[in-house]
Amino acid sequence: MLRVVRAILGALILFFNWVFTPRGVKRAPQAQAKIDSETKNLALYQYKSCPFCVKVRRSMKRNSLNIETRDAKRVASHKDELVNGGGALKVPCLRIEDEKGEVSWMYESSDIIQYLESRFSTPQTS
Ligand SMILES: N[C@@H](CCC(=O)N[C@@H](CS)C(=O)NCC(=O)O)C(=O)O
């Protein structure tokens, strides 16, 4: 029963997310290319219909951040990476690799959004 309720809620979350998809910020091609090269070192471990993950993905979309998403529910290797690397099976979790190749893991949707916005947000000009 709980599974059915969860499935319905998940479908509703995905539906409303699809209907109200935010518009991505438009950057000059060079500026976007620079951000794309920086976000190559990030990956978001997530579940498709988790509301906290949807919140982070919407922030990524709003800020036009092309960050790889890794499904930790359906893909066993991603689940293992998350548990072994981050220390807990909890999503969303952002894997951050710095320029020296050192990896850190950030849990909590609000912290992830704050991190992404402070690092990459571009003020809208129009
Ligand atoms: N406060 C956390 C809540 C995250 C959370 O509760 N995530 C759930 C999925 S919606 C989770 O990972 N549960 C553990 C599991 O499903 O194994 C946040 O804002 O990121």
mmCIF file of C-alpha atoms and ligand atoms in Angstrom:
data_model
loop_
_atom_site.group_PDB
_atom_site.id
_atom_site.type_symbol
_atom_site.label_atom_id
_atom_site.label_comp_id
_atom_site.label_asym_id
_atom_site.label_seq_id
_atom_site.Cartn_x
_atom_site.Cartn_y
_atom_site.Cartn_z
ATOM 1 C CA MET A 1 0.000 0.000 0.000
ATOM 2 C CA LEU A 2 2.768 2.404 1.025
ATOM 3 C CA ARG A 3 4.562 1.479 -2.203
ATOM 4 C CA VAL A 4 1.519 2.469 -4.254
ATOM 5 C CA VAL A 5 1.181 5.814 -2.438
ATOM 6 C CA ARG A 6 4.907 6.447 -2.986
ATOM 7 C CA ALA A 7 4.645 5.579 -6.676
ATOM 8 C CA ILE A 8 1.674 7.936 -7.120
ATOM 9 C CA LEU A 9 3.420 10.754 -5.252
ATOM 10 C CA GLY A 10 6.578 10.180 -7.282
ATOM 11 C CA ALA A 11 4.628 10.347 -10.538
ATOM 12 C CA LEU A 12 2.914 13.562 -9.408
ATOM 13 C CA ILE A 13 6.242 15.152 -8.468
ATOM 14 C CA LEU A 14 7.689 14.290 -11.879
ATOM 15 C CA PHE A 15 4.561 15.518 -13.659
ATOM 16 C CA PHE A 16 4.516 18.924 -11.917
ATOM 17 C CA ASN A 17 8.257 19.228 -12.349
ATOM 18 C CA TRP A 18 7.780 18.626 -16.079
ATOM 19 C CA VAL A 19 4.874 21.101 -16.365
ATOM 20 C CA PHE A 20 6.714 23.814 -14.437
ATOM 21 C CA THR A 21 10.221 23.182 -15.735
ATOM 22 C CA PRO A 22 12.287 26.303 -14.994
ATOM 23 C CA ARG A 23 13.983 28.155 -17.800
ATOM 24 C CA GLY A 24 17.739 27.956 -17.865
ATOM 25 C CA VAL A 25 19.837 31.090 -17.711
ATOM 26 C CA LYS A 26 21.399 32.004 -21.091
ATOM 27 C CA ARG A 27 25.107 32.694 -21.135
ATOM 28 C CA ALA A 28 27.501 33.684 -23.867
ATOM 29 C CA PRO A 29 28.889 30.478 -25.436
ATOM 30 C CA GLN A 30 32.357 31.075 -23.978
ATOM 31 C CA ALA A 31 31.000 31.635 -20.474
ATOM 32 C CA GLN A 32 28.848 28.495 -20.723
ATOM 33 C CA ALA A 33 31.815 26.474 -22.019
ATOM 34 C CA LYS A 34 33.890 27.599 -19.023
ATOM 35 C CA ILE A 35 31.157 26.536 -16.611
ATOM 36 C CA ASP A 36 30.687 23.230 -18.465
ATOM 37 C CA SER A 37 34.373 22.481 -18.040
ATOM 38 C CA GLU A 38 34.135 23.193 -14.298
ATOM 39 C CA THR A 39 30.976 21.137 -13.764
ATOM 40 C CA LYS A 40 32.655 18.119 -15.433
ATOM 41 C CA ASN A 41 34.187 17.438 -12.020
ATOM 42 C CA LEU A 42 30.794 17.214 -10.327
ATOM 43 C CA ALA A 43 28.221 14.424 -10.236
ATOM 44 C CA LEU A 44 24.847 14.314 -8.535
ATOM 45 C CA TYR A 45 23.836 11.001 -6.967
ATOM 46 C CA GLN A 46 20.076 10.998 -6.888
ATOM 47 C CA TYR A 47 16.749 9.216 -7.293
ATOM 48 C CA LYS A 48 14.475 10.195 -10.137
ATOM 49 C CA SER A 49 11.384 11.096 -8.112
ATOM 50 C CA CYS A 50 12.881 12.071 -4.751
ATOM 51 C CA PRO A 51 11.527 15.573 -4.001
ATOM 52 C CA PHE A 52 14.878 16.757 -2.588
ATOM 53 C CA CYS A 53 16.631 15.586 -5.755
ATOM 54 C CA VAL A 54 14.018 17.298 -7.915
ATOM 55 C CA LYS A 55 14.697 20.514 -5.985
ATOM 56 C CA VAL A 56 18.440 20.257 -6.750
ATOM 57 C CA ARG A 57 17.848 19.334 -10.409
ATOM 58 C CA ARG A 58 15.561 22.362 -10.790
ATOM 59 C CA SER A 59 18.298 24.606 -9.414
ATOM 60 C CA MET A 60 20.751 23.038 -11.882
ATOM 61 C CA LYS A 61 18.300 23.669 -14.703
ATOM 62 C CA ARG A 62 17.685 27.289 -13.638
ATOM 63 C CA ASN A 63 21.428 27.899 -13.613
ATOM 64 C CA SER A 64 22.077 25.886 -16.811
ATOM 65 C CA LEU A 65 24.505 23.572 -15.046
ATOM 66 C CA ASN A 66 25.187 20.442 -17.052
ATOM 67 C CA ILE A 67 26.070 18.196 -14.150
ATOM 68 C CA GLU A 68 26.040 14.440 -14.653
ATOM 69 C CA THR A 69 23.273 12.761 -12.657
ATOM 70 C CA ARG A 70 23.796 9.228 -11.340
ATOM 71 C CA ASP A 71 20.803 7.125 -10.351
ATOM 72 C CA ALA A 72 21.638 5.518 -7.016
ATOM 73 C CA LYS A 73 18.424 3.478 -6.913
ATOM 74 C CA ARG A 74 18.491 1.713 -10.265
ATOM 75 C CA VAL A 75 22.225 1.508 -10.939
ATOM 76 C CA ALA A 76 23.982 -0.737 -8.422
ATOM 77 C CA SER A 77 27.473 0.620 -9.181
ATOM 78 C CA HIS A 78 26.316 4.183 -8.480
ATOM 79 C CA LYS A 79 24.697 3.065 -5.239
ATOM 80 C CA ASP A 80 27.967 1.397 -4.172
ATOM 81 C CA GLU A 81 30.022 4.480 -5.087
ATOM 82 C CA LEU A 82 27.710 6.636 -2.993
ATOM 83 C CA VAL A 83 27.771 4.380 0.049
ATOM 84 C CA ASN A 84 31.517 3.746 -0.094
ATOM 85 C CA GLY A 85 32.493 7.305 -0.996
ATOM 86 C CA GLY A 86 29.924 9.437 0.782
ATOM 87 C CA GLY A 87 29.343 7.109 3.692
ATOM 88 C CA ALA A 88 25.547 6.880 3.543
ATOM 89 C CA LEU A 89 22.808 5.780 1.201
ATOM 90 C CA LYS A 90 21.049 9.122 1.140
ATOM 91 C CA VAL A 91 20.243 11.354 -1.816
ATOM 92 C CA PRO A 92 20.797 13.907 -3.146
ATOM 93 C CA CYS A 93 24.560 13.872 -2.751
ATOM 94 C CA LEU A 94 27.007 15.897 -4.799
ATOM 95 C CA ARG A 95 30.391 14.374 -5.601
ATOM 96 C CA ILE A 96 32.948 17.157 -5.932
ATOM 97 C CA GLU A 97 36.385 16.528 -7.386
ATOM 98 C CA ASP A 98 38.844 19.393 -7.060
ATOM 99 C CA GLU A 99 41.676 20.277 -9.423
ATOM 100 C CA LYS A 100 44.072 18.049 -7.445
ATOM 101 C CA GLY A 101 41.740 15.096 -7.892
ATOM 102 C CA GLU A 102 40.610 15.112 -4.273
ATOM 103 C CA VAL A 103 37.011 14.049 -3.813
ATOM 104 C CA SER A 104 34.472 15.285 -1.305
ATOM 105 C CA TRP A 105 30.810 14.408 -0.903
ATOM 106 C CA MET A 106 28.080 16.885 -0.028
ATOM 107 C CA TYR A 107 24.705 15.742 1.333
ATOM 108 C CA GLU A 108 21.638 17.932 2.012
ATOM 109 C CA SER A 109 19.726 19.496 -0.869
ATOM 110 C CA SER A 110 19.851 23.026 0.605
ATOM 111 C CA ASP A 111 23.627 22.875 1.063
ATOM 112 C CA ILE A 112 24.093 21.572 -2.485
ATOM 113 C CA ILE A 113 21.920 24.324 -3.957
ATOM 114 C CA GLN A 114 23.739 26.975 -1.944
ATOM 115 C CA TYR A 115 27.108 25.591 -3.073
ATOM 116 C CA LEU A 116 26.102 25.524 -6.743
ATOM 117 C CA GLU A 117 24.555 28.973 -6.662
ATOM 118 C CA SER A 118 27.481 30.576 -4.905
ATOM 119 C CA ARG A 119 29.926 28.949 -7.318
ATOM 120 C CA PHE A 120 28.110 29.261 -10.644
ATOM 121 C CA SER A 121 25.097 31.562 -10.556
ATOM 122 C CA THR A 122 25.024 34.229 -13.242
ATOM 123 C CA PRO A 123 22.795 37.287 -12.738
ATOM 124 C CA GLN A 124 19.979 37.546 -15.323
ATOM 125 C CA THR A 125 20.420 40.630 -17.485
ATOM 126 C CA SER A 126 16.905 40.795 -18.969
HETATM 127 N N1 LIG B 1 17.290 16.623 4.391
HETATM 128 C C1 LIG B 1 17.678 15.833 3.250
HETATM 129 C C2 LIG B 1 16.634 14.761 3.006
HETATM 130 C C3 LIG B 1 17.059 13.740 1.965
HETATM 131 C C4 LIG B 1 16.224 12.474 2.019
HETATM 132 O O1 LIG B 1 15.442 12.223 2.949
HETATM 133 N N2 LIG B 1 16.384 11.639 0.993
HETATM 134 C C5 LIG B 1 15.735 10.365 0.967
HETATM 135 C C6 LIG B 1 15.096 10.128 -0.422
HETATM 136 S S1 LIG B 1 13.793 11.238 -0.786
HETATM 137 C C7 LIG B 1 16.755 9.261 1.134
HETATM 138 O O2 LIG B 1 17.850 9.327 0.599
HETATM 139 N N3 LIG B 1 16.404 8.210 1.893
HETATM 140 C C8 LIG B 1 17.268 7.070 2.071
HETATM 141 C C9 LIG B 1 16.933 5.919 1.153
HETATM 142 O O3 LIG B 1 16.033 6.070 0.310
HETATM 143 O O4 LIG B 1 17.606 4.896 1.235
HETATM 144 C C10 LIG B 1 17.882 16.751 2.045
HETATM 145 O O5 LIG B 1 17.293 17.855 2.015
HETATM 146 O O6 LIG B 1 18.653 16.397 1.137
#
